[in-house]
PDB file of C-alpha atoms in Angstrom:
ATOM      1  CA  GLY W  29      11.154   5.420   3.986  1.00  0.00           C
ATOM      2  CA  GLN W  30      13.211   2.319   3.985  1.00  0.00           C
ATOM      3  CA  ASN W  31      14.119   1.610   0.352  1.00  0.00           C
ATOM      4  CA  ILE W  32      14.591  -2.075  -0.280  1.00  0.00           C
ATOM      5  CA  ASP W  33      15.199  -3.155  -3.854  1.00  0.00           C
ATOM      6  CA  GLN W  34      14.917  -6.571  -5.425  1.00  0.00           C
ATOM      7  CA  PRO W  35      14.677  -7.711  -9.037  1.00  0.00           C
ATOM      8  CA  THR W  36      11.055  -8.185 -10.065  1.00  0.00           C
ATOM      9  CA  GLU W  37      11.382 -11.491 -11.868  1.00  0.00           C
ATOM     10  CA  MET W  38      13.943 -14.253 -12.400  1.00  0.00           C
ATOM     11  CA  THR W  39      13.925 -17.547 -14.267  1.00  0.00           C
ATOM     12  CA  ALA W  40      16.209 -20.497 -13.560  1.00  0.00           C
ATOM     13  CA  THR W  41      16.510 -24.133 -14.565  1.00  0.00           C
ATOM     14  CA  GLU W  42      15.666 -27.102 -12.390  1.00  0.00           C
ATOM     15  CA  GLY W  43      18.776 -28.413 -10.643  1.00  0.00           C
ATOM     16  CA  ALA W  44      20.676 -25.146 -11.041  1.00  0.00           C
ATOM     17  CA  ILE W  45      21.723 -22.499  -8.511  1.00  0.00           C
ATOM     18  CA  VAL W  46      20.110 -19.063  -8.398  1.00  0.00           C
ATOM     19  CA  GLN W  47      21.057 -15.938  -6.469  1.00  0.00           C
ATOM     20  CA  ILE W  48      18.410 -13.347  -5.585  1.00  0.00           C
ATOM     21  CA  ASN W  49      19.825  -9.979  -4.610  1.00  0.00           C
ATOM     22  CA  CYS W  50      18.474  -7.383  -2.210  1.00  0.00           C
ATOM     23  CA  THR W  51      19.862  -3.916  -1.650  1.00  0.00           C
ATOM     24  CA  TYR W  52      18.791  -1.388   0.923  1.00  0.00           C
ATOM     25  CA  GLN W  53      19.485   2.222   1.732  1.00  0.00           C
ATOM     26  CA  THR W  54      19.455   2.433   5.482  1.00  0.00           C
ATOM     27  CA  SER W  55      22.004   1.837   8.177  1.00  0.00           C
ATOM     28  CA  GLY W  56      19.451   1.101  10.881  1.00  0.00           C
ATOM     29  CA  PHE W  57      18.474  -2.484  10.218  1.00  0.00           C
ATOM     30  CA  ASN W  58      19.078  -4.911  13.053  1.00  0.00           C
ATOM     31  CA  GLY W  59      18.646  -7.901  10.814  1.00  0.00           C
ATOM     32  CA  LEU W  60      17.812  -8.905   7.257  1.00  0.00           C
ATOM     33  CA  PHE W  61      15.175 -11.597   6.712  1.00  0.00           C
ATOM     34  CA  TRP W  62      14.136 -13.713   3.734  1.00  0.00           C
ATOM     35  CA  TYR W  63      10.670 -15.154   3.191  1.00  0.00           C
ATOM     36  CA  GLN W  64       9.171 -17.419   0.544  1.00  0.00           C
ATOM     37  CA  GLN W  65       5.626 -16.865  -0.676  1.00  0.00           C
ATOM     38  CA  HIS W  66       3.789 -19.190  -3.027  1.00  0.00           C
ATOM     39  CA  ALA W  67       0.934 -17.707  -5.029  1.00  0.00           C
ATOM     40  CA  GLY W  68      -2.187 -17.282  -2.917  1.00  0.00           C
ATOM     41  CA  GLU W  69      -0.421 -18.285   0.284  1.00  0.00           C
ATOM     42  CA  ALA W  70       1.164 -16.603   3.296  1.00  0.00           C
ATOM     43  CA  PRO W  71       4.868 -15.747   3.447  1.00  0.00           C
ATOM     44  CA  THR W  72       6.974 -18.329   5.265  1.00  0.00           C
ATOM     45  CA  PHE W  73      10.297 -17.628   6.934  1.00  0.00           C
ATOM     46  CA  LEU W  74      13.454 -18.929   5.231  1.00  0.00           C
ATOM     47  CA  SER W  75      16.560 -17.322   6.693  1.00  0.00           C
ATOM     48  CA  TYR W  76      17.992 -14.283   8.396  1.00  0.00           C
ATOM     49  CA  ASN W  77      21.301 -12.505   8.926  1.00  0.00           C
ATOM     50  CA  VAL W  78      22.344 -10.243  11.737  1.00  0.00           C
ATOM     51  CA  LEU W  79      26.081 -10.240  11.192  1.00  0.00           C
ATOM     52  CA  ASP W  80      27.993  -9.992   7.948  1.00  0.00           C
ATOM     53  CA  GLY W  81      28.599 -13.280   6.226  1.00  0.00           C
ATOM     54  CA  LEU W  82      26.872 -16.372   5.013  1.00  0.00           C
ATOM     55  CA  GLU W  83      24.185 -18.357   6.827  1.00  0.00           C
ATOM     56  CA  GLU W  84      23.473 -21.800   5.420  1.00  0.00           C
ATOM     57  CA  LYS W  85      20.272 -23.782   5.928  1.00  0.00           C
ATOM     58  CA  GLY W  86      20.136 -26.817   3.709  1.00  0.00           C
ATOM     59  CA  ARG W  87      19.498 -25.801   0.092  1.00  0.00           C
ATOM     60  CA  PHE W  88      19.062 -22.172   1.119  1.00  0.00           C
ATOM     61  CA  SER W  89      21.791 -19.752   2.131  1.00  0.00           C
ATOM     62  CA  SER W  90      21.671 -16.040   2.827  1.00  0.00           C
ATOM     63  CA  PHE W  91      24.464 -13.509   2.809  1.00  0.00           C
ATOM     64  CA  LEU W  92      24.683 -10.030   4.319  1.00  0.00           C
ATOM     65  CA  SER W  93      27.080  -7.127   3.944  1.00  0.00           C
ATOM     66  CA  ARG W  94      25.927  -4.350   6.253  1.00  0.00           C
ATOM     67  CA  SER W  95      28.503  -1.868   5.034  1.00  0.00           C
ATOM     68  CA  LYS W  96      27.318  -2.279   1.452  1.00  0.00           C
ATOM     69  CA  GLY W  97      23.600  -2.504   2.239  1.00  0.00           C
ATOM     70  CA  TYR W  98      23.463  -5.769   0.336  1.00  0.00           C
ATOM     71  CA  SER W  99      22.075  -9.232   0.876  1.00  0.00           C
ATOM     72  CA  TYR W 100      21.391 -12.227  -1.288  1.00  0.00           C
ATOM     73  CA  LEU W 101      19.504 -15.489  -1.049  1.00  0.00           C
ATOM     74  CA  LEU W 102      21.129 -18.480  -2.698  1.00  0.00           C
ATOM     75  CA  LEU W 103      19.003 -21.440  -3.704  1.00  0.00           C
ATOM     76  CA  LYS W 104      20.822 -24.628  -4.693  1.00  0.00           C
ATOM     77  CA  GLU W 105      19.599 -27.727  -6.520  1.00  0.00           C
ATOM     78  CA  LEU W 106      16.503 -25.911  -7.680  1.00  0.00           C
ATOM     79  CA  GLN W 107      13.251 -27.817  -7.669  1.00  0.00           C
ATOM     80  CA  MET W 108      10.002 -26.999  -9.442  1.00  0.00           C
ATOM     81  CA  LYS W 109       8.378 -26.327  -6.064  1.00  0.00           C
ATOM     82  CA  ASP W 110      10.831 -23.444  -5.543  1.00  0.00           C
ATOM     83  CA  SER W 111       8.802 -21.396  -8.031  1.00  0.00           C
ATOM     84  CA  ALA W 112       7.524 -18.644  -5.743  1.00  0.00           C
ATOM     85  CA  SER W 113       8.083 -15.045  -4.708  1.00  0.00           C
ATOM     86  CA  TYR W 114      11.014 -14.326  -2.424  1.00  0.00           C
ATOM     87  CA  LEU W 115      10.710 -11.379  -0.082  1.00  0.00           C
ATOM     88  CA  CYS W 116      13.581  -9.507   1.498  1.00  0.00           C
ATOM     89  CA  ALA W 117      12.805  -7.624   4.729  1.00  0.00           C
ATOM     90  CA  GLY W 118      14.855  -5.410   7.022  1.00  0.00           C
ATOM     91  CA  GLU W 119      13.999  -5.150  10.703  1.00  0.00           C
ATOM     92  CA  THR W 120      14.470  -2.113  12.890  1.00  0.00           C
ATOM     93  CA  GLY W 121      12.737  -1.235  16.130  1.00  0.00           C
ATOM     94  CA  ASN W 122      10.528  -4.320  15.863  1.00  0.00           C
ATOM     95  CA  GLN W 123       9.152  -3.087  12.557  1.00  0.00           C
ATOM     96  CA  PHE W 124       9.789  -4.938   9.316  1.00  0.00           C
ATOM     97  CA  TYR W 125      10.201  -3.255   5.940  1.00  0.00           C
ATOM     98  CA  PHE W 126       9.668  -5.467   2.911  1.00  0.00           C
ATOM     99  CA  GLY W 127      10.878  -5.267  -0.633  1.00  0.00           C
ATOM    100  CA  THR W 128       8.339  -5.871  -3.398  1.00  0.00           C
ATOM    101  CA  GLY W 129       9.572  -9.423  -3.857  1.00  0.00           C
ATOM    102  CA  THR W 130      11.256 -11.394  -6.615  1.00  0.00           C
ATOM    103  CA  SER W 131       9.094 -13.817  -8.576  1.00  0.00           C
ATOM    104  CA  LEU W 132      11.196 -16.894  -9.376  1.00  0.00           C
ATOM    105  CA  THR W 133      10.112 -19.306 -12.085  1.00  0.00           C
ATOM    106  CA  VAL W 134      11.876 -22.665 -12.227  1.00  0.00           C
ATOM    107  CA  ILE W 135      11.750 -24.313 -15.644  1.00  0.00           C
ATOM    108  CA  PRO W 136      12.477 -27.964 -16.498  1.00  0.00           C
TER     109      PRO W 136
ATOM    110  CA  ASP Z   2       2.550 -24.149  11.986  1.00  0.00           C
ATOM    111  CA  ALA Z   3       2.551 -21.047  14.166  1.00  0.00           C
ATOM    112  CA  GLY Z   4      -0.811 -20.838  15.944  1.00  0.00           C
ATOM    113  CA  ILE Z   5      -2.246 -17.880  14.115  1.00  0.00           C
ATOM    114  CA  THR Z   6      -5.730 -17.655  12.604  1.00  0.00           C
ATOM    115  CA  GLN Z   7      -7.292 -14.893  10.568  1.00  0.00           C
ATOM    116  CA  SER Z   8     -11.008 -14.388  10.076  1.00  0.00           C
ATOM    117  CA  PRO Z   9     -12.780 -14.027   7.800  1.00  0.00           C
ATOM    118  CA  ARG Z  10     -10.653 -15.486   4.996  1.00  0.00           C
ATOM    119  CA  HIS Z  11     -12.667 -13.733   2.312  1.00  0.00           C
ATOM    120  CA  LYS Z  12     -15.023 -10.783   2.435  1.00  0.00           C
ATOM    121  CA  VAL Z  13     -16.848  -8.674  -0.118  1.00  0.00           C
ATOM    122  CA  THR Z  14     -18.505  -5.486   1.044  1.00  0.00           C
ATOM    123  CA  GLU Z  15     -19.627  -2.098  -0.176  1.00  0.00           C
ATOM    124  CA  THR Z  16     -17.953   1.282  -0.004  1.00  0.00           C
ATOM    125  CA  GLY Z  17     -18.764   3.131   3.201  1.00  0.00           C
ATOM    126  CA  THR Z  18     -19.447   0.092   5.353  1.00  0.00           C
ATOM    127  CA  PRO Z  19     -17.402  -0.737   8.454  1.00  0.00           C
ATOM    128  CA  VAL Z  20     -15.249  -3.857   8.335  1.00  0.00           C
ATOM    129  CA  THR Z  21     -13.387  -5.656  11.114  1.00  0.00           C
ATOM    130  CA  LEU Z  22     -10.757  -8.318  10.549  1.00  0.00           C
ATOM    131  CA  ARG Z  23      -9.636 -10.552  13.372  1.00  0.00           C
ATOM    132  CA  CYS Z  24      -6.268 -12.097  14.101  1.00  0.00           C
ATOM    133  CA  HIS Z  25      -6.074 -14.741  16.811  1.00  0.00           C
ATOM    134  CA  GLN Z  26      -2.888 -16.362  18.137  1.00  0.00           C
ATOM    135  CA  THR Z  27      -2.273 -19.212  20.535  1.00  0.00           C
ATOM    136  CA  GLU Z  28       1.474 -18.605  20.957  1.00  0.00           C
ATOM    137  CA  ASN Z  29       1.258 -15.904  23.658  1.00  0.00           C
ATOM    138  CA  HIS Z  30       3.565 -13.727  21.562  1.00  0.00           C
ATOM    139  CA  ARG Z  31       3.972 -10.083  22.460  1.00  0.00           C
ATOM    140  CA  TYR Z  32       4.150  -8.582  18.986  1.00  0.00           C
ATOM    141  CA  MET Z  33       1.335  -8.657  16.449  1.00  0.00           C
ATOM    142  CA  TYR Z  34       1.200  -6.912  13.085  1.00  0.00           C
ATOM    143  CA  TRP Z  35      -1.265  -6.073  10.338  1.00  0.00           C
ATOM    144  CA  TYR Z  36      -0.021  -5.764   6.733  1.00  0.00           C
ATOM    145  CA  ARG Z  37      -1.665  -5.254   3.399  1.00  0.00           C
ATOM    146  CA  GLN Z  38      -0.216  -6.731   0.220  1.00  0.00           C
ATOM    147  CA  ASP Z  39      -0.849  -5.192  -3.172  1.00  0.00           C
ATOM    148  CA  PRO Z  40       0.751  -5.852  -6.564  1.00  0.00           C
ATOM    149  CA  GLY Z  41       3.809  -3.683  -7.063  1.00  0.00           C
ATOM    150  CA  HIS Z  42       3.968  -2.657  -3.420  1.00  0.00           C
ATOM    151  CA  GLY Z  43       4.801  -5.768  -1.492  1.00  0.00           C
ATOM    152  CA  LEU Z  44       3.884  -6.064   2.147  1.00  0.00           C
ATOM    153  CA  ARG Z  45       3.211  -2.740   3.870  1.00  0.00           C
ATOM    154  CA  LEU Z  46       2.734  -2.326   7.595  1.00  0.00           C
ATOM    155  CA  ILE Z  47      -0.591  -0.837   8.692  1.00  0.00           C
ATOM    156  CA  HIS Z  48      -0.386  -1.048  12.491  1.00  0.00           C
ATOM    157  CA  TYR Z  49       1.370  -3.179  15.020  1.00  0.00           C
ATOM    158  CA  SER Z  50       1.019  -3.998  18.714  1.00  0.00           C
ATOM    159  CA  TYR Z  51       3.694  -4.591  21.320  1.00  0.00           C
ATOM    160  CA  GLY Z  52       1.338  -5.591  24.123  1.00  0.00           C
ATOM    161  CA  VAL Z  53      -2.220  -5.406  25.382  1.00  0.00           C
ATOM    162  CA  LYS Z  54      -3.568  -1.934  24.654  1.00  0.00           C
ATOM    163  CA  ASP Z  55      -0.168  -0.912  23.198  1.00  0.00           C
ATOM    164  CA  THR Z  56      -0.286  -0.173  19.488  1.00  0.00           C
ATOM    165  CA  ASP Z  57       1.540   2.009  16.992  1.00  0.00           C
ATOM    166  CA  LYS Z  58       1.090   3.146  13.414  1.00  0.00           C
ATOM    167  CA  GLY Z  59       2.879   1.741  10.407  1.00  0.00           C
ATOM    168  CA  GLU Z  60       3.541   3.328   7.039  1.00  0.00           C
ATOM    169  CA  VAL Z  61      -0.032   3.028   5.655  1.00  0.00           C
ATOM    170  CA  SER Z  62      -2.238   3.564   8.725  1.00  0.00           C
ATOM    171  CA  ASP Z  63      -4.670   6.173   7.330  1.00  0.00           C
ATOM    172  CA  GLY Z  64      -8.234   4.822   7.262  1.00  0.00           C
ATOM    173  CA  TYR Z  65      -7.452   1.973   9.651  1.00  0.00           C
ATOM    174  CA  SER Z  66      -7.685   1.507  13.402  1.00  0.00           C
ATOM    175  CA  VAL Z  67      -6.683  -1.396  15.626  1.00  0.00           C
ATOM    176  CA  SER Z  68      -7.410  -2.735  19.062  1.00  0.00           C
ATOM    177  CA  ARG Z  69      -5.804  -5.297  21.300  1.00  0.00           C
ATOM    178  CA  SER Z  70      -7.769  -5.941  24.482  1.00  0.00           C
ATOM    179  CA  LYS Z  71      -6.125  -9.309  25.181  1.00  0.00           C
ATOM    180  CA  THR Z  72      -2.852 -10.952  24.187  1.00  0.00           C
ATOM    181  CA  GLU Z  73      -4.351 -13.404  21.748  1.00  0.00           C
ATOM    182  CA  ASP Z  74      -6.511 -11.071  19.642  1.00  0.00           C
ATOM    183  CA  PHE Z  75      -5.570  -8.148  17.375  1.00  0.00           C
ATOM    184  CA  LEU Z  76      -8.421  -6.504  15.479  1.00  0.00           C
ATOM    185  CA  LEU Z  77      -8.129  -4.328  12.376  1.00  0.00           C
ATOM    186  CA  THR Z  78     -11.047  -2.020  11.610  1.00  0.00           C
ATOM    187  CA  LEU Z  79     -11.858  -0.083   8.490  1.00  0.00           C
ATOM    188  CA  GLU Z  80     -14.325   2.498   9.814  1.00  0.00           C
ATOM    189  CA  SER Z  81     -15.697   3.380   6.359  1.00  0.00           C
ATOM    190  CA  ALA Z  82     -14.277   1.114   3.682  1.00  0.00           C
ATOM    191  CA  THR Z  83     -13.111   2.568   0.363  1.00  0.00           C
ATOM    192  CA  SER Z  84     -12.259   0.824  -2.892  1.00  0.00           C
ATOM    193  CA  SER Z  85      -8.565   1.662  -2.354  1.00  0.00           C
ATOM    194  CA  GLN Z  86      -8.630  -0.657   0.648  1.00  0.00           C
ATOM    195  CA  THR Z  87      -9.316  -3.675  -1.537  1.00  0.00           C
ATOM    196  CA  SER Z  88      -6.317  -5.854  -0.787  1.00  0.00           C
ATOM    197  CA  VAL Z  89      -5.027  -9.000   0.844  1.00  0.00           C
ATOM    198  CA  TYR Z  90      -4.486  -8.455   4.552  1.00  0.00           C
ATOM    199  CA  PHE Z  91      -1.973 -10.496   6.533  1.00  0.00           C
ATOM    200  CA  CYS Z  92      -1.548 -10.705  10.263  1.00  0.00           C
ATOM    201  CA  ALA Z  93       1.831 -11.664  11.691  1.00  0.00           C
ATOM    202  CA  ILE Z  94       3.149 -12.515  15.131  1.00  0.00           C
ATOM    203  CA  ARG Z  95       6.617 -12.347  16.563  1.00  0.00           C
ATOM    204  CA  GLY Z  96       8.105 -13.759  19.716  1.00  0.00           C
ATOM    205  CA  THR Z  97      10.678 -11.922  21.796  1.00  0.00           C
ATOM    206  CA  GLY Z  98      12.272 -14.756  23.726  1.00  0.00           C
ATOM    207  CA  GLU Z  99      15.315 -14.698  21.499  1.00  0.00           C
ATOM    208  CA  LYS Z 100      16.683 -11.719  19.628  1.00  0.00           C
ATOM    209  CA  ASN Z 101      15.949 -11.440  15.925  1.00  0.00           C
ATOM    210  CA  GLN Z 102      12.972 -13.713  15.919  1.00  0.00           C
ATOM    211  CA  PRO Z 103      11.252 -13.860  12.527  1.00  0.00           C
ATOM    212  CA  GLN Z 104       7.628 -13.060  11.958  1.00  0.00           C
ATOM    213  CA  HIS Z 105       5.095 -15.802  11.291  1.00  0.00           C
ATOM    214  CA  PHE Z 106       2.104 -15.014   9.130  1.00  0.00           C
ATOM    215  CA  GLY Z 107      -1.535 -15.968   9.106  1.00  0.00           C
ATOM    216  CA  ASP Z 108      -3.169 -17.272   5.920  1.00  0.00           C
ATOM    217  CA  GLY Z 109      -4.491 -13.863   4.939  1.00  0.00           C
ATOM    218  CA  THR Z 110      -7.858 -12.222   4.359  1.00  0.00           C
ATOM    219  CA  ARG Z 111      -8.871 -11.302   0.833  1.00  0.00           C
ATOM    220  CA  LEU Z 112     -11.018  -8.164   1.104  1.00  0.00           C
ATOM    221  CA  SER Z 113     -12.922  -6.655  -1.821  1.00  0.00           C
ATOM    222  CA  ILE Z 114     -14.624  -3.270  -1.502  1.00  0.00           C
ATOM    223  CA  LEU Z 115     -17.150  -2.647  -4.263  1.00  0.00           C
TER     224      LEU Z 115
END
């Protein structure tokens, strides 16, 4: 299978920066995607990387190193509404393989 | 919002009964997917479709079948539901106009098998 690993839980303070890591053990991914999922809701797309490097989209940035099988999602200026699960997914052959998600709690 | 609708949103049924979940899209996207989401497992692909009448299995396809007779509808059927199929089911769509398009998800169906 496609092993994608993420930390289970993280806690960070409002206004701070948090980095959520994702590692994977396959060389076949065409792209690496990040989704946000609030409790009881559907996942929503945040960011993706195809090439190595950093992609920035407002408060959210995502980084990919294909040679190291490593990605991270960076959230800046944390807000209480950022409390959610963050899902990392690799795509190959039009199939997506998801990690189990990282539950982020933002505290005042 | 991506034009994707799942029905029903909630369903409770008994072991051994057939169940069909519907996913409807208005985006004319080629790819449609069915996932289940369970605690500790994340999203797992059940089946996906890459066109009308073109489907393929995902990693957890046992006990499930799908059909796609027209572009806009992708049906997931549990022929004889079991308690292990209690889960939240998400449908997703993906366009192919531009490479590396993300998936967009429906609101989910919460299915309980008693």
